Short mmCIF file of C-alpha atoms and ligand atoms in Angstrom, two decimals:
data_model
loop_
_atom_site.label_atom_id
_atom_site.label_comp_id
_atom_site.label_asym_id
_atom_site.label_seq_id
_atom_site.Cartn_x
_atom_site.Cartn_y
_atom_site.Cartn_z
CA MET Y 1 144.38 7.21 -78.75
CA TYR Y 2 146.30 10.36 -77.30
CA ARG Y 3 147.12 9.42 -73.86
CA TYR Y 4 146.86 12.21 -71.48
CA TYR Y 5 148.99 12.95 -67.87
CA VAL Y 6 148.64 15.26 -64.68
CA LYS Y 7 151.17 17.99 -64.20
CA SER Y 8 151.04 20.92 -62.05
CA GLN Y 9 147.04 20.31 -62.27
CA LYS Y 10 147.13 20.80 -65.41
CA ILE Y 11 146.54 17.82 -68.21
CA THR Y 12 148.51 18.07 -70.51
CA MET Y 13 148.06 16.43 -73.92
CA GLU Y 14 151.52 13.97 -75.34
CA LEU Y 15 151.89 15.26 -78.56
CA PRO Y 16 151.15 12.25 -81.36
CA PHE Y 17 154.15 11.55 -83.83
CA SER Y 18 155.03 13.52 -86.83
CA GLU Y 19 157.02 13.85 -89.06
CA SER Y 20 160.94 15.08 -89.24
CA TYR Y 21 161.00 17.00 -92.35
CA LYS Y 22 158.45 19.84 -93.92
CA ILE Y 23 157.61 20.07 -97.41
CA LYS Y 24 159.64 22.42 -100.25
CA MET Y 25 158.41 20.90 -103.40
CA VAL Y 26 155.27 18.99 -105.04
CA GLU Y 27 154.29 17.41 -107.44
CA PRO Y 28 150.90 16.49 -108.81
CA ILE Y 29 149.39 13.33 -109.43
CA ARG Y 30 146.96 12.41 -110.99
CA LYS Y 31 143.56 9.74 -110.48
CA SER Y 32 142.62 7.32 -113.44
CA THR Y 33 138.68 5.68 -113.74
CA LYS Y 34 138.53 1.85 -113.56
CA GLU Y 35 137.70 1.52 -117.26
CA GLU Y 36 140.74 3.28 -117.89
CA ARG Y 37 143.06 0.92 -115.61
CA ARG Y 38 141.76 -2.35 -117.38
CA ARG Y 39 142.79 -0.66 -120.46
CA TRP Y 40 146.46 0.07 -119.45
CA ILE Y 41 147.14 -3.13 -117.74
CA LYS Y 42 145.58 -5.13 -120.66
CA GLU Y 43 148.20 -3.41 -122.96
CA ALA Y 44 150.99 -3.20 -120.50
CA GLY Y 45 150.42 -7.63 -120.73
CA TYR Y 46 149.40 -7.52 -117.31
CA ASN Y 47 153.07 -6.33 -116.36
CA MET Y 48 153.46 -3.62 -113.37
CA PHE Y 49 156.96 -2.59 -115.35
CA ASN Y 50 155.38 -2.47 -118.03
CA LEU Y 51 153.13 0.72 -117.09
CA LYS Y 52 153.47 4.12 -117.73
CA SER Y 53 154.59 5.69 -114.37
CA GLU Y 54 151.76 7.92 -116.00
CA HIS Y 55 148.69 5.83 -115.21
CA VAL Y 56 149.62 4.84 -112.06
CA PHE Y 57 147.64 7.39 -109.00
CA ILE Y 58 149.95 5.80 -105.83
CA ASP Y 59 153.32 3.69 -107.23
CA LEU Y 60 155.23 1.66 -104.79
CA LEU Y 61 156.57 -0.26 -107.22
CA THR Y 62 159.93 0.28 -105.71
CA ASP Y 63 161.61 2.29 -102.73
CA SER Y 64 164.72 2.28 -104.89
CA GLY Y 65 165.57 5.47 -106.73
CA THR Y 66 162.73 6.82 -105.80
CA GLY Y 67 162.59 9.29 -102.83
CA ALA Y 68 162.67 12.75 -102.70
CA MET Y 69 165.80 13.89 -102.01
CA SER Y 70 166.13 16.71 -99.17
CA ASP Y 71 167.54 20.52 -100.01
CA ARG Y 72 170.71 19.87 -98.56
CA GLN Y 73 171.39 16.97 -101.35
CA TRP Y 74 170.16 19.54 -103.88
CA ALA Y 75 172.36 22.12 -102.84
CA ALA Y 76 175.45 19.30 -102.60
CA MET Y 77 174.72 19.07 -106.40
CA MET Y 78 175.04 22.45 -107.41
CA MET Y 79 178.79 22.01 -105.61
CA GLY Y 80 179.54 18.94 -107.72
CA ASP Y 81 182.88 18.44 -109.53
CA GLU Y 82 182.31 17.02 -113.09
CA SER Y 83 186.59 16.36 -113.36
CA TYR Y 84 186.79 12.90 -115.23
CA ALA Y 85 190.05 12.26 -112.82
CA GLY Y 86 190.03 13.02 -109.09
CA ALA Y 87 187.00 15.05 -108.87
CA THR Y 88 186.69 16.75 -105.05
CA SER Y 89 182.99 14.77 -105.39
CA PHE Y 90 184.75 11.40 -104.88
CA TYR Y 91 186.82 12.99 -102.50
CA ASN Y 92 183.96 14.02 -100.48
CA LEU Y 93 181.81 10.62 -101.02
CA LYS Y 94 185.02 8.31 -99.78
CA ARG Y 95 185.77 10.16 -97.22
CA THR Y 96 182.36 10.26 -95.67
CA VAL Y 97 182.26 6.34 -96.81
CA LYS Y 98 185.26 5.99 -94.40
CA LYS Y 99 183.47 7.63 -92.14
CA LEU Y 100 180.67 5.77 -91.63
CA LEU Y 101 180.88 2.93 -92.77
CA GLY Y 102 184.92 2.30 -92.42
CA PHE Y 103 185.58 0.76 -95.29
CA GLU Y 104 189.64 2.45 -97.14
CA TYR Y 105 188.73 1.51 -100.24
CA MET Y 106 185.73 2.39 -102.02
CA LEU Y 107 184.32 1.78 -105.76
CA PRO Y 108 182.00 4.37 -107.42
CA THR Y 109 179.28 2.26 -109.64
CA HIS Y 110 175.88 3.85 -111.27
CA GLN Y 111 173.87 1.89 -109.30
CA GLY Y 112 173.75 -1.48 -107.26
CA ARG Y 113 174.30 -4.38 -109.71
CA ALA Y 114 176.84 -2.82 -111.28
CA ALA Y 115 178.27 -3.06 -108.44
CA GLU Y 116 177.50 -6.35 -108.27
CA ASN Y 117 178.65 -6.95 -111.93
CA VAL Y 118 182.00 -5.36 -110.81
CA LEU Y 119 182.86 -7.15 -107.92
CA PHE Y 120 181.50 -10.60 -108.50
CA SER Y 121 183.80 -10.34 -111.96
CA ALA Y 122 186.59 -10.40 -109.16
CA LEU Y 123 185.34 -12.25 -107.04
CA ILE Y 124 182.95 -15.50 -108.15
CA SER Y 125 184.40 -18.14 -110.69
CA GLU Y 126 182.26 -21.14 -112.70
CA GLY Y 127 180.93 -23.53 -109.85
CA ASP Y 128 181.37 -21.77 -107.22
CA VAL Y 129 178.49 -21.35 -104.28
CA ILE Y 130 177.57 -17.93 -102.58
CA PRO Y 131 175.68 -18.34 -99.28
CA GLY Y 132 173.44 -15.24 -97.85
CA ASN Y 133 169.91 -15.01 -96.48
CA THR Y 134 167.67 -15.06 -99.54
CA HIS Y 135 170.15 -12.84 -102.35
CA PHE Y 136 167.56 -10.73 -104.09
CA ASP Y 137 167.04 -11.11 -107.14
CA THR Y 138 169.79 -9.10 -109.34
CA THR Y 139 172.43 -10.71 -106.77
CA LYS Y 140 170.94 -13.88 -107.05
CA GLY Y 141 170.76 -13.22 -110.94
CA HIS Y 142 174.59 -12.07 -111.61
CA ILE Y 143 176.01 -15.62 -109.40
CA GLU Y 144 173.81 -17.38 -111.51
CA PHE Y 145 175.07 -15.63 -115.01
CA ARG Y 146 178.35 -16.56 -113.90
CA LYS Y 147 177.50 -20.37 -113.57
CA ALA Y 148 177.84 -19.89 -110.18
CA THR Y 149 175.38 -20.78 -106.84
CA ALA Y 150 173.69 -19.08 -104.63
CA ILE Y 151 172.37 -20.75 -100.91
CA ASP Y 152 169.78 -19.70 -99.00
CA CYS Y 153 170.81 -20.09 -95.49
CA THR Y 154 167.74 -17.52 -93.84
CA ILE Y 155 166.37 -18.95 -90.73
CA ASP Y 156 163.24 -20.64 -91.54
CA GLU Y 157 161.01 -18.62 -89.76
CA ALA Y 158 161.16 -16.50 -92.31
CA PHE Y 159 158.89 -17.92 -94.45
CA ASP Y 160 156.16 -18.53 -91.61
CA THR Y 161 154.39 -14.90 -92.53
CA THR Y 162 153.39 -15.17 -89.14
CA VAL Y 163 155.79 -15.97 -86.30
CA GLN Y 164 157.21 -13.28 -84.42
CA HIS Y 165 160.85 -13.29 -84.54
CA PRO Y 166 162.45 -9.10 -84.25
CA PHE Y 167 165.36 -10.53 -86.61
CA LYS Y 168 163.74 -12.56 -89.36
CA GLY Y 169 166.86 -11.94 -91.85
CA ASN Y 170 169.05 -13.77 -89.64
CA ILE Y 171 171.24 -15.90 -90.76
CA ASP Y 172 170.80 -20.00 -89.63
CA LEU Y 173 174.20 -20.64 -88.62
CA ASN Y 174 173.66 -24.35 -88.68
CA LYS Y 175 173.14 -24.01 -92.20
CA LEU Y 176 176.04 -21.49 -93.26
CA GLU Y 177 178.36 -24.21 -91.62
CA SER Y 178 177.25 -27.22 -93.10
CA VAL Y 179 177.64 -25.09 -96.45
CA TYR Y 180 181.40 -24.06 -95.33
CA LEU Y 181 181.81 -28.19 -94.49
CA LYS Y 182 180.35 -29.74 -97.68
CA TYR Y 183 181.93 -27.38 -100.16
CA PRO Y 184 185.96 -26.97 -100.75
CA LYS Y 185 187.04 -22.74 -98.99
CA ALA Y 186 188.18 -22.01 -103.37
CA HIS Y 187 184.54 -22.34 -104.75
CA ILE Y 188 183.45 -20.14 -101.56
CA PRO Y 189 184.05 -16.49 -102.51
CA ALA Y 190 182.04 -14.97 -99.80
CA ILE Y 191 178.61 -14.89 -97.89
CA ILE Y 192 176.53 -12.13 -98.79
CA VAL Y 193 174.86 -10.64 -95.92
CA THR Y 194 172.17 -8.87 -97.10
CA VAL Y 195 170.88 -6.15 -94.74
CA THR Y 196 167.72 -5.66 -93.97
CA CYS Y 197 166.74 -8.54 -96.03
CA ASN Y 198 164.50 -7.17 -99.05
CA SER Y 199 163.73 -11.07 -99.90
CA ALA Y 200 162.37 -11.93 -96.61
CA GLY Y 201 160.39 -8.65 -96.27
CA GLY Y 202 162.48 -6.21 -95.63
CA GLN Y 203 163.49 -8.32 -92.12
CA PRO Y 204 166.34 -7.29 -90.13
CA VAL Y 205 169.66 -8.95 -89.13
CA SER Y 206 170.70 -8.95 -85.78
CA MET Y 207 174.22 -7.71 -84.24
CA GLU Y 208 174.62 -10.67 -82.59
CA ASN Y 209 173.83 -12.81 -86.04
CA LEU Y 210 176.00 -10.40 -87.52
CA ARG Y 211 178.81 -10.90 -84.77
CA GLU Y 212 178.56 -14.80 -85.42
CA VAL Y 213 178.34 -14.88 -89.01
CA TYR Y 214 181.50 -12.85 -89.39
CA GLU Y 215 183.38 -15.74 -86.25
CA LEU Y 216 181.74 -18.92 -88.26
CA SER Y 217 182.70 -17.21 -91.56
CA LYS Y 218 186.57 -16.01 -90.39
CA LYS Y 219 186.76 -19.84 -88.98
CA TYR Y 220 186.97 -21.15 -92.15
CA GLY Y 221 188.15 -18.47 -93.98
CA ILE Y 222 185.39 -16.59 -95.81
CA ARG Y 223 185.24 -13.46 -96.59
CA VAL Y 224 181.96 -11.39 -95.77
CA ILE Y 225 180.44 -8.98 -98.11
CA PHE Y 226 177.28 -7.04 -97.18
CA ASP Y 227 174.81 -6.33 -99.40
CA SER Y 228 174.03 -2.71 -98.23
CA ALA Y 229 171.35 -1.41 -99.78
CA ARG Y 230 169.22 -0.93 -96.51
CA PHE Y 231 172.05 -0.62 -93.97
CA ALA Y 232 170.63 2.89 -91.81
CA GLU Y 233 166.45 0.53 -91.75
CA ASN Y 234 168.46 -2.23 -90.37
CA ALA Y 235 170.78 -0.05 -87.80
CA TYR Y 236 167.42 1.24 -86.25
CA PHE Y 237 165.99 -1.93 -85.66
CA ILE Y 238 169.09 -3.06 -83.88
CA LYS Y 239 168.48 -0.10 -82.20
CA THR Y 240 164.56 -0.36 -81.43
CA ARG Y 241 164.79 -4.43 -80.98
CA GLU Y 242 168.22 -5.57 -79.64
CA GLU Y 243 169.11 -5.19 -76.14
CA GLY Y 244 171.67 -2.93 -75.75
CA TYR Y 245 171.90 -0.62 -78.41
CA ALA Y 246 168.80 1.76 -77.21
CA HIS Y 247 170.98 4.41 -76.20
CA LYS Y 248 173.52 4.45 -79.32
CA SER Y 249 172.96 6.60 -81.65
CA ILE Y 250 172.26 4.99 -85.30
CA LYS Y 251 175.95 5.83 -86.82
CA GLU Y 252 177.45 4.16 -83.99
CA ILE Y 253 175.90 1.29 -84.07
CA VAL Y 254 176.50 1.49 -88.03
CA ALA Y 255 179.70 1.52 -87.36
CA LYS Y 256 180.13 -1.41 -85.26
CA MET Y 257 177.86 -3.48 -87.69
CA PHE Y 258 180.34 -3.01 -90.69
CA THR Y 259 183.09 -4.16 -88.64
CA TYR Y 260 181.80 -7.77 -89.54
CA ALA Y 261 182.27 -7.09 -92.94
CA ASP Y 262 185.71 -6.98 -95.58
CA GLY Y 263 183.40 -5.73 -98.22
CA MET Y 264 180.01 -3.93 -99.36
CA THR Y 265 177.88 -3.86 -103.02
CA MET Y 266 175.59 -0.50 -101.93
CA SER Y 267 172.42 0.50 -104.03
CA SER Y 268 172.42 3.95 -102.81
CA LYS Y 269 169.13 4.67 -104.55
CA LYS Y 270 167.61 3.43 -101.37
CA ASP Y 271 169.33 4.20 -97.65
CA ALA Y 272 171.03 6.91 -99.32
CA ILE Y 273 167.94 8.60 -100.15
CA VAL Y 274 169.68 9.65 -104.38
CA ASN Y 275 167.48 8.36 -107.27
CA MET Y 276 170.98 7.07 -109.41
CA GLY Y 277 174.36 5.66 -107.64
CA GLY Y 278 175.71 2.82 -106.15
CA PHE Y 279 179.18 1.77 -104.98
CA ILE Y 280 181.41 -1.04 -103.35
CA ALA Y 281 183.27 -0.83 -100.52
CA LEU Y 282 186.12 -2.67 -99.21
CA ARG Y 283 189.01 -3.35 -97.02
CA GLU Y 284 191.68 -5.79 -98.88
CA GLU Y 285 193.98 -4.00 -101.05
CA ALA Y 286 194.83 -6.72 -103.90
CA LEU Y 287 190.60 -6.99 -104.38
CA TYR Y 288 189.98 -3.81 -104.68
CA LYS Y 289 192.83 -3.43 -107.40
CA LYS Y 290 191.05 -6.29 -109.07
CA ALA Y 291 187.55 -5.20 -109.22
CA ALA Y 292 189.01 -1.78 -110.19
CA GLN Y 293 190.30 -2.49 -113.63
CA PHE Y 294 186.59 -4.05 -113.84
CA ASN Y 295 184.87 -0.90 -112.55
CA ILE Y 296 186.78 1.44 -115.58
CA ILE Y 297 186.02 -1.66 -118.04
CA PHE Y 298 182.08 -2.07 -117.69
CA GLU Y 299 181.26 1.46 -115.36
CA GLY Y 300 184.06 4.25 -115.80
CA TYR Y 301 187.14 5.33 -114.21
CA ILE Y 302 187.93 4.96 -110.14
CA THR Y 303 186.82 8.15 -109.24
CA TYR Y 304 183.45 8.20 -111.23
CA GLY Y 305 182.17 5.26 -112.21
CA GLY Y 306 179.27 5.98 -113.76
CA MET Y 307 178.22 8.89 -111.39
CA SER Y 308 178.77 12.13 -111.71
CA GLY Y 309 180.32 14.84 -109.72
CA ARG Y 310 177.45 15.89 -108.33
CA ASP Y 311 175.18 12.72 -107.70
CA MET Y 312 178.62 11.59 -105.84
CA ASN Y 313 177.86 15.07 -103.45
CA ALA Y 314 174.11 14.32 -103.14
CA LEU Y 315 175.20 10.57 -102.28
CA ALA Y 316 177.76 11.66 -99.67
CA GLN Y 317 174.99 14.12 -97.72
CA GLY Y 318 172.42 11.52 -98.24
CA LEU Y 319 174.51 9.07 -96.76
CA ASP Y 320 174.40 11.15 -93.43
CA GLU Y 321 170.86 12.01 -93.45
CA GLY Y 322 169.92 8.59 -93.92
CA THR Y 323 172.05 7.70 -90.81
CA GLU Y 324 170.60 10.09 -88.75
CA PHE Y 325 167.13 8.15 -86.28
CA ASP Y 326 164.98 11.07 -86.82
CA TYR Y 327 164.54 10.56 -90.16
CA LEU Y 328 164.55 6.67 -89.99
CA GLU Y 329 162.13 6.87 -87.18
CA THR Y 330 160.37 9.16 -89.75
CA ARG Y 331 160.22 6.43 -92.47
CA ILE Y 332 159.53 3.44 -90.45
CA LYS Y 333 156.91 4.42 -88.59
CA GLN Y 334 155.29 5.00 -91.76
CA VAL Y 335 155.88 1.71 -93.59
CA ALA Y 336 154.12 0.99 -89.42
CA TYR Y 337 150.65 2.63 -89.62
CA LEU Y 338 150.29 1.04 -93.21
CA GLY Y 339 150.85 -2.34 -92.36
CA GLN Y 340 148.94 -1.90 -88.86
CA LYS Y 341 145.74 -0.17 -91.19
CA LEU Y 342 145.92 -3.78 -93.18
CA LYS Y 343 146.27 -5.77 -90.27
CA GLU Y 344 142.90 -4.25 -88.52
CA TYR Y 345 141.36 -5.04 -91.59
CA GLY Y 346 141.89 -8.91 -91.10
CA VAL Y 347 144.70 -8.75 -94.36
CA PRO Y 348 147.39 -11.49 -93.65
CA VAL Y 349 150.85 -9.56 -94.04
CA GLN Y 350 154.87 -10.37 -92.92
CA GLU Y 351 155.03 -9.74 -88.38
CA PRO Y 352 156.91 -7.98 -88.05
CA PHE Y 353 156.68 -5.53 -90.85
CA GLY Y 354 159.38 -4.70 -92.04
CA GLY Y 355 162.25 -1.50 -93.25
CA HIS Y 356 161.17 -0.10 -96.72
CA ALA Y 357 158.12 -2.20 -97.18
CA ILE Y 358 154.29 -4.24 -95.67
CA PHE Y 359 154.60 -8.24 -97.99
CA VAL Y 360 151.52 -8.95 -98.04
CA ASP Y 361 150.84 -12.66 -98.35
CA ALA Y 362 149.27 -13.91 -101.30
CA LYS Y 363 148.35 -16.79 -100.29
CA ARG Y 364 146.82 -16.71 -96.95
CA PHE Y 365 144.90 -13.98 -99.37
CA LEU Y 366 143.80 -15.71 -102.50
CA PRO Y 367 144.50 -19.05 -100.48
CA HIS Y 368 142.38 -20.94 -103.54
CA LEU Y 369 144.38 -19.93 -107.03
CA PRO Y 370 146.74 -23.23 -107.66
CA GLU Y 371 150.05 -21.95 -107.23
CA GLY Y 372 150.90 -21.94 -110.64
CA GLN Y 373 148.77 -19.42 -112.11
CA PHE Y 374 151.06 -16.17 -109.95
CA VAL Y 375 149.29 -15.93 -107.25
CA ALA Y 376 151.52 -12.87 -106.09
CA GLN Y 377 150.72 -10.67 -109.53
CA THR Y 378 147.00 -11.63 -109.62
CA LEU Y 379 146.52 -9.57 -106.78
CA ALA Y 380 149.26 -7.23 -107.74
CA VAL Y 381 146.51 -6.23 -110.94
CA GLU Y 382 143.73 -6.72 -108.38
CA LEU Y 383 144.65 -3.18 -106.24
CA TYR Y 384 146.07 -1.43 -109.37
CA LEU Y 385 142.94 -1.66 -111.27
CA GLU Y 386 141.22 -1.18 -107.73
CA ALA Y 387 143.07 2.46 -107.38
CA GLY Y 388 145.73 2.50 -108.99
CA VAL Y 389 148.02 1.75 -106.57
CA ARG Y 390 151.11 -0.47 -108.14
CA SER Y 391 152.87 -2.73 -106.86
CA VAL Y 392 155.15 -5.88 -107.39
CA GLU Y 393 155.33 -8.74 -107.00
CA ILE Y 394 157.91 -11.08 -104.89
CA GLY Y 395 156.28 -14.13 -105.82
CA THR Y 396 157.71 -16.64 -108.45
CA LEU Y 397 157.48 -14.37 -111.23
CA LEU Y 398 160.72 -12.92 -109.04
CA ALA Y 399 162.32 -16.68 -108.46
CA ASP Y 400 162.10 -17.08 -112.19
CA ARG Y 401 163.32 -20.80 -113.73
CA ASP Y 402 166.09 -23.28 -112.40
CA PRO Y 403 168.94 -22.26 -114.78
CA ILE Y 404 169.57 -26.47 -115.48
CA THR Y 405 166.04 -27.93 -115.56
CA ARG Y 406 163.84 -24.49 -116.41
CA GLU Y 407 161.43 -25.13 -114.42
CA ASN Y 408 159.85 -22.69 -112.47
CA ARG Y 409 160.49 -22.61 -109.04
CA TYR Y 410 158.25 -22.09 -106.97
CA PRO Y 411 159.29 -19.79 -103.70
CA LYS Y 412 158.30 -20.19 -100.02
CA LEU Y 413 156.70 -17.15 -99.72
CA GLU Y 414 154.51 -14.89 -102.86
CA LEU Y 415 154.36 -12.49 -101.83
CA LEU Y 416 153.17 -8.18 -102.41
CA ARG Y 417 155.56 -5.61 -101.73
CA LEU Y 418 154.20 -2.81 -100.33
CA ALA Y 419 157.29 -0.42 -101.08
CA ILE Y 420 156.97 2.87 -99.54
CA PRO Y 421 159.27 5.60 -101.51
CA ARG Y 422 161.24 7.48 -98.70
CA ARG Y 423 159.84 10.90 -97.89
CA VAL Y 424 157.39 11.23 -101.21
CA TYR Y 425 153.44 10.35 -99.25
CA THR Y 426 151.70 11.24 -96.41
CA ASN Y 427 149.09 8.41 -94.21
CA ASN Y 428 146.87 10.23 -96.11
CA HIS Y 429 148.08 7.65 -99.35
CA MET Y 430 148.62 5.49 -96.60
CA ASP Y 431 144.67 5.53 -95.97
CA VAL Y 432 144.48 5.14 -99.66
CA ILE Y 433 146.34 2.15 -100.22
CA ALA Y 434 144.92 0.28 -97.40
CA ALA Y 435 141.37 0.87 -98.18
CA ALA Y 436 141.54 -0.55 -101.25
CA LEU Y 437 143.35 -3.42 -100.17
CA LYS Y 438 140.41 -4.05 -97.57
CA ASN Y 439 137.96 -3.56 -100.87
CA VAL Y 440 140.72 -6.24 -102.51
CA TYR Y 441 140.51 -8.59 -99.36
CA ASP Y 442 136.46 -8.27 -98.98
CA ARG Y 443 136.04 -9.79 -103.13
CA ARG Y 444 138.88 -12.11 -102.46
CA GLU Y 445 136.75 -15.58 -103.83
CA GLU Y 446 134.91 -13.26 -106.57
CA ILE Y 447 138.91 -13.33 -107.95
CA LYS Y 448 138.56 -17.20 -109.37
CA SER Y 449 141.39 -17.62 -111.45
CA GLY Y 450 144.82 -16.15 -112.49
CA TYR Y 451 148.13 -15.21 -114.81
CA LYS Y 452 149.56 -17.49 -117.40
CA ILE Y 453 152.95 -16.46 -119.53
CA ILE Y 454 152.84 -15.75 -122.95
CA ASP Y 455 155.94 -14.48 -123.66
CA GLU Y 456 159.91 -14.55 -120.89
CA ALA Y 457 163.03 -13.73 -120.59
CA PRO Y 458 165.41 -15.91 -120.07
CA ILE Y 459 166.54 -14.39 -116.52
CA LEU Y 460 165.30 -11.29 -114.44
CA ARG Y 461 161.92 -12.32 -116.80
CA HIS Y 462 160.19 -10.23 -113.90
CA PHE Y 463 160.82 -6.76 -115.88
CA THR Y 464 159.54 -7.66 -119.47
CA VAL Y 465 157.45 -10.21 -118.99
CA GLN Y 466 153.62 -10.57 -120.78
CA LEU Y 467 150.73 -12.67 -119.55
CA ALA Y 468 147.43 -12.95 -119.96
CA PRO Y 469 144.72 -14.31 -118.26
CA SER Y 470 144.44 -18.01 -117.17
CA HIS Y 471 140.88 -17.71 -117.72
CA GLU Y 472 139.31 -15.00 -119.77
CA GLU Y 473 136.18 -14.24 -118.29
CA THR Y 474 138.54 -13.59 -114.51
CA ILE Y 475 139.96 -10.48 -115.30
CA GLY Y 476 138.93 -7.71 -114.39
CA LEU Y 477 136.63 -7.93 -112.08
CA LEU Y 478 133.40 -7.49 -110.89
CA GLY Y 479 131.26 -5.05 -110.37
CA PRO Y 480 131.88 -0.58 -111.16
O1 LIG B 501 168.58 -1.39 -107.98
P1 LIG B 501 169.61 -1.69 -107.90
O2 LIG B 501 170.84 -1.84 -109.47
O3 LIG B 501 170.07 -0.10 -107.31
O4 LIG B 501 170.22 -2.42 -106.45
C1 LIG B 501 170.01 -3.67 -106.92
C2 LIG B 501 170.25 -3.94 -105.97
C3 LIG B 501 170.30 -5.03 -104.71
N1 LIG B 501 170.67 -5.68 -103.36
C4 LIG B 501 169.14 -5.24 -103.19
C5 LIG B 501 169.20 -6.10 -101.56
C6 LIG B 501 168.32 -4.53 -103.19
O5 LIG B 501 167.40 -4.77 -102.90
C7 LIG B 501 168.32 -4.44 -104.71
C8 LIG B 501 167.51 -3.44 -105.81
N2 LIG B 501 166.05 -3.52 -104.82
C9 LIG B 501 165.76 -2.67 -105.79
C10 LIG B 501 165.32 -2.69 -106.67
C11 LIG B 501 163.77 -3.19 -105.15
O6 LIG B 501 162.76 -2.65 -105.71
O7 LIG B 501 163.70 -3.66 -104.40
#
């Protein structure tokens, strides 16, 4: 509904919201039939990662590396310096990281998990514990791969999708302090704060909480590392939800956020709006030197670390654009547009809406399915069959097995994530997604059972798992 107001005796219409960009290049996408989709998903072992992208109409698998670069980013690519050592593109990126994030030392890596691999090789040893706010799966994977333990200290509110809390990514300081009291300092190489917290639903961490976590950690002599993949979206939420920040620019907020970190890992494929890339940034010279050795072994020389010069240039430009308010407002309002539609249709979603995705509460959507039958994955298959929309399970499959007991881990939340690529889809696409999910919701009682595992890898199983319907008769759903 548009509001009207009177100005000089005339009725003036308030202008509606619109995107902060226009479109210069398009990529066709193709619809398919339900029959085709039934065949394709079966061939894919009911695993969204095994689907061919050409068999997907709207792809919400991830917002990682799937964004559209700007004309300025493409232009920056042309200026890439491909020298093996000392490339101008590296110094351009290093300068940008220093200016925006404040870190003296920077190591490029080919993506976020590579940054984790390099930094954790320098930091983490067997038997260590690393507290945090629901570590992302690759982060947890890299911790457990080193026979260390990730301890989740997220506030309890995050695990109830019906609770309204502006910063559901916050760390519970009591939980954190109990970790600091229980384990010797020598076995806590860092706390990892993920901004925004992906696994809890793209939920932000407040500036106040970042400060408190930092102060508490300093009291116990513990290093604070930010997993920064969506740091700019976090800053947007601080600006729009936390008292005292409404008049600050995103860049000012970002600069302040990182004063509460000793270092960071970055998957540039998210908030830096590039298709590939990552980096580590640090304040400590000694840790930088140690990590640099691992960077050379795993990634490449310290001035390229797995990235080409042109990609480092596009990344530097993306960091600058990604921390502009108009861009972030366009992005986050689109995610909220989808969330609002789904809410209106009665679909249960994590609230408040996240920054990069809408997370559907699969247990509330399909309460009659047993948790052992991969409820959110079942929903993902149904949504794909309904309209060719690819989403991703953030639930039991992703949670993997306990590394010691090998039992399935059942997370508190069983979610279906609808991740929105940056600057890619229009709100018409959001309407299609919402209508498709509403159709599935309306026939939810006809979905009588879920899936079972046929084959799985020992770690990060969700990428390659093969599934089959728990009961043959339930697949594919009834109706045309
Ligand atoms: O996908 P990478 O290796 O560039 O980044 C790993 C990674 C680290 N931290 C966080 C918070 C992530 O969300 C993350 C990757 N996320 C993916 C791929 C996603 O679909 O959310």
